[in-house]
Amino acid sequence: MSEVGGKVKPVEAGSLKEGSYVMIDGEPCKVVEIEKSKTGKHGSAKVRIVGIGIFDNVKRTLVVPSDAQVEMPIVEKFVAQVVAKTGDTVQLLDLRDYSTFEIPLSQVDEELKSKIEPGIEVEVWEIAGRRKIMRIR
C-alpha cells in the first residue's frame, strides 16, 4: 500500500459502492461507476471501478479481482475561514486549531472563486495530505 502523506485504509474492491472514494494511480477519486464481472472458468470475478479525480477531475479506471485490497482515502472535512485572497492563493485559518494554510486558486472550482472573500467560512476537505475548498458555508 502506498502512503501519499494522507490517511488511507485498505478495503476489498468488491465492497466499494458508487459515491465512495478510492485511490487510483495515487490520486483520490470519487467512484462514479462499478462493473462486476462473473467468475470465469479460470479465476476470480473482476471489478471495474471508474473514478473521477477529486483534485483534477480526470476520469480513471481500475480493474482488479473483487477480493483484491484497494486503498480508500479517509476524507477529513473541516471548516476554515478565509483570511486573505492574494494573487493566485487563498489563505485560510483552520477553525479547529487556528493554524493558517494556503490553497492555490487553481484548485478552487470556478463557481466558488468569485464568492471567496476574506471573512467567510468555507468547508475544506483534506484527502491524502492535500486540501480542497468544497463549498461555502
mmCIF file of C-alpha atoms in Angstrom:
data_model
loop_
_atom_site.group_PDB
_atom_site.id
_atom_site.type_symbol
_atom_site.label_atom_id
_atom_site.label_comp_id
_atom_site.label_asym_id
_atom_site.label_seq_id
_atom_site.Cartn_x
_atom_site.Cartn_y
_atom_site.Cartn_z
ATOM 1 C CA MET A 1 0.000 0.000 0.000
ATOM 2 C CA SER A 2 1.385 3.390 -0.948
ATOM 3 C CA GLU A 3 1.156 6.209 1.541
ATOM 4 C CA VAL A 4 0.788 9.576 -0.179
ATOM 5 C CA GLY A 5 1.144 11.533 3.048
ATOM 6 C CA GLY A 6 -2.504 11.200 3.998
ATOM 7 C CA LYS A 7 -4.616 8.592 5.680
ATOM 8 C CA VAL A 8 -5.837 5.616 3.657
ATOM 9 C CA LYS A 9 -7.395 2.337 4.702
ATOM 10 C CA PRO A 10 -7.376 -0.929 2.780
ATOM 11 C CA VAL A 11 -10.793 -2.172 1.619
ATOM 12 C CA GLU A 12 -11.896 -5.031 -0.617
ATOM 13 C CA ALA A 13 -12.542 -3.860 -4.185
ATOM 14 C CA GLY A 14 -15.822 -5.788 -4.298
ATOM 15 C CA SER A 15 -17.189 -3.840 -1.309
ATOM 16 C CA LEU A 16 -16.871 -0.403 -2.951
ATOM 17 C CA LYS A 17 -20.042 1.414 -3.983
ATOM 18 C CA GLU A 18 -20.779 4.356 -6.251
ATOM 19 C CA GLY A 19 -20.171 7.574 -4.346
ATOM 20 C CA SER A 20 -17.374 6.149 -2.205
ATOM 21 C CA TYR A 21 -13.732 7.164 -2.598
ATOM 22 C CA VAL A 22 -10.769 5.150 -3.857
ATOM 23 C CA MET A 23 -7.116 5.769 -4.726
ATOM 24 C CA ILE A 24 -6.450 5.169 -8.435
ATOM 25 C CA ASP A 25 -2.870 5.746 -9.652
ATOM 26 C CA GLY A 26 -2.080 7.538 -6.374
ATOM 27 C CA GLU A 27 -4.903 10.045 -6.926
ATOM 28 C CA PRO A 28 -8.005 10.208 -4.681
ATOM 29 C CA CYS A 29 -11.106 9.638 -6.830
ATOM 30 C CA LYS A 30 -14.860 9.566 -6.290
ATOM 31 C CA VAL A 31 -16.327 6.309 -7.625
ATOM 32 C CA VAL A 32 -18.858 7.051 -10.378
ATOM 33 C CA GLU A 33 -19.288 3.581 -11.872
ATOM 34 C CA ILE A 34 -18.713 -0.017 -10.764
ATOM 35 C CA GLU A 35 -18.980 -3.034 -13.021
ATOM 36 C CA LYS A 36 -18.635 -6.532 -11.632
ATOM 37 C CA SER A 37 -17.906 -9.471 -13.939
ATOM 38 C CA LYS A 38 -18.847 -13.022 -13.070
ATOM 39 C CA THR A 39 -16.278 -15.578 -12.039
ATOM 40 C CA GLY A 40 -14.807 -17.088 -15.179
ATOM 41 C CA LYS A 41 -13.652 -20.614 -15.904
ATOM 42 C CA HIS A 42 -10.136 -19.646 -14.788
ATOM 43 C CA GLY A 43 -10.093 -17.442 -11.748
ATOM 44 C CA SER A 44 -11.863 -14.821 -9.771
ATOM 45 C CA ALA A 45 -14.522 -12.229 -10.509
ATOM 46 C CA LYS A 46 -13.179 -8.884 -11.622
ATOM 47 C CA VAL A 47 -14.325 -5.405 -10.630
ATOM 48 C CA ARG A 48 -14.003 -2.412 -12.964
ATOM 49 C CA ILE A 49 -14.002 0.834 -10.989
ATOM 50 C CA VAL A 50 -14.363 4.185 -12.747
ATOM 51 C CA GLY A 51 -13.480 7.207 -10.638
ATOM 52 C CA ILE A 52 -13.164 10.953 -11.191
ATOM 53 C CA GLY A 53 -10.189 12.669 -9.550
ATOM 54 C CA ILE A 54 -11.202 14.962 -6.690
ATOM 55 C CA PHE A 55 -8.368 17.409 -7.350
ATOM 56 C CA ASP A 56 -8.032 17.227 -11.152
ATOM 57 C CA ASN A 57 -11.432 15.943 -12.418
ATOM 58 C CA VAL A 58 -9.659 13.321 -14.569
ATOM 59 C CA LYS A 59 -11.534 10.064 -15.214
ATOM 60 C CA ARG A 60 -9.529 6.984 -14.184
ATOM 61 C CA THR A 61 -10.265 3.276 -14.393
ATOM 62 C CA LEU A 62 -9.074 0.447 -12.171
ATOM 63 C CA VAL A 63 -9.644 -3.248 -12.963
ATOM 64 C CA VAL A 64 -8.844 -5.676 -10.132
ATOM 65 C CA PRO A 65 -10.096 -9.012 -8.751
ATOM 66 C CA SER A 66 -13.093 -8.375 -6.483
ATOM 67 C CA ASP A 67 -11.247 -9.742 -3.448
ATOM 68 C CA ALA A 68 -8.171 -7.522 -4.030
ATOM 69 C CA GLN A 69 -7.303 -4.852 -1.482
ATOM 70 C CA VAL A 70 -7.590 -1.271 -2.754
ATOM 71 C CA GLU A 71 -6.879 1.964 -0.900
ATOM 72 C CA MET A 72 -9.749 4.096 0.309
ATOM 73 C CA PRO A 73 -8.654 7.630 1.253
ATOM 74 C CA ILE A 74 -10.042 8.952 4.517
ATOM 75 C CA VAL A 75 -11.759 12.277 3.861
ATOM 76 C CA GLU A 76 -11.389 14.781 6.681
ATOM 77 C CA LYS A 77 -13.864 17.640 6.490
ATOM 78 C CA PHE A 78 -13.415 20.833 8.479
ATOM 79 C CA VAL A 79 -14.374 24.497 8.493
ATOM 80 C CA ALA A 80 -11.894 27.246 7.738
ATOM 81 C CA GLN A 81 -12.199 31.000 7.496
ATOM 82 C CA VAL A 82 -10.815 32.929 4.533
ATOM 83 C CA VAL A 83 -8.108 35.305 5.814
ATOM 84 C CA ALA A 84 -6.932 36.735 2.501
ATOM 85 C CA LYS A 85 -7.157 36.216 -1.235
ATOM 86 C CA THR A 86 -3.816 37.108 -2.798
ATOM 87 C CA GLY A 87 -2.900 36.794 -6.455
ATOM 88 C CA ASP A 88 -3.036 33.048 -7.034
ATOM 89 C CA THR A 89 -3.587 31.694 -3.489
ATOM 90 C CA VAL A 90 -6.253 31.753 -0.795
ATOM 91 C CA GLN A 91 -5.036 31.977 2.798
ATOM 92 C CA LEU A 92 -7.249 30.091 5.253
ATOM 93 C CA LEU A 93 -7.499 29.829 9.030
ATOM 94 C CA ASP A 94 -8.292 26.328 10.302
ATOM 95 C CA LEU A 95 -11.046 26.833 12.913
ATOM 96 C CA ARG A 96 -10.074 23.598 14.721
ATOM 97 C CA ASP A 97 -6.606 24.703 15.852
ATOM 98 C CA TYR A 98 -6.310 28.255 14.433
ATOM 99 C CA SER A 99 -3.380 27.385 12.180
ATOM 100 C CA THR A 100 -3.155 29.055 8.786
ATOM 101 C CA PHE A 101 -2.531 27.417 5.432
ATOM 102 C CA GLU A 102 -2.804 28.297 1.768
ATOM 103 C CA ILE A 103 -4.605 26.674 -1.139
ATOM 104 C CA PRO A 104 -3.727 27.587 -4.751
ATOM 105 C CA LEU A 105 -6.626 29.348 -6.500
ATOM 106 C CA SER A 106 -6.073 26.983 -9.446
ATOM 107 C CA GLN A 107 -7.507 24.173 -7.256
ATOM 108 C CA VAL A 108 -10.702 26.106 -6.449
ATOM 109 C CA ASP A 109 -13.759 25.427 -8.627
ATOM 110 C CA GLU A 110 -14.654 28.324 -10.939
ATOM 111 C CA GLU A 111 -18.084 28.956 -9.388
ATOM 112 C CA LEU A 112 -16.530 29.289 -5.898
ATOM 113 C CA LYS A 113 -13.655 31.595 -6.931
ATOM 114 C CA SER A 114 -15.874 34.667 -7.300
ATOM 115 C CA LYS A 115 -17.595 34.071 -3.931
ATOM 116 C CA ILE A 116 -14.386 33.731 -1.898
ATOM 117 C CA GLU A 117 -13.890 36.858 0.201
ATOM 118 C CA PRO A 118 -11.951 37.479 3.443
ATOM 119 C CA GLY A 119 -14.103 36.686 6.487
ATOM 120 C CA ILE A 120 -16.338 33.980 5.004
ATOM 121 C CA GLU A 121 -16.291 30.373 6.176
ATOM 122 C CA VAL A 122 -15.654 27.505 3.784
ATOM 123 C CA GLU A 123 -15.748 23.729 4.080
ATOM 124 C CA VAL A 124 -12.353 22.207 3.341
ATOM 125 C CA TRP A 125 -11.711 18.539 2.586
ATOM 126 C CA GLU A 126 -8.334 17.066 3.433
ATOM 127 C CA ILE A 127 -7.626 13.920 1.422
ATOM 128 C CA ALA A 128 -4.294 12.115 1.074
ATOM 129 C CA GLY A 129 -2.399 15.064 2.527
ATOM 130 C CA ARG A 130 -3.968 17.586 0.143
ATOM 131 C CA ARG A 131 -6.702 20.149 0.754
ATOM 132 C CA LYS A 132 -9.533 21.455 -1.372
ATOM 133 C CA ILE A 133 -12.282 24.034 -0.762
ATOM 134 C CA MET A 134 -15.511 22.145 -1.442
ATOM 135 C CA ARG A 135 -18.222 24.695 -0.602
ATOM 136 C CA ILE A 136 -19.037 27.947 1.126
ATOM 137 C CA ARG A 137 -20.857 27.624 4.437
#
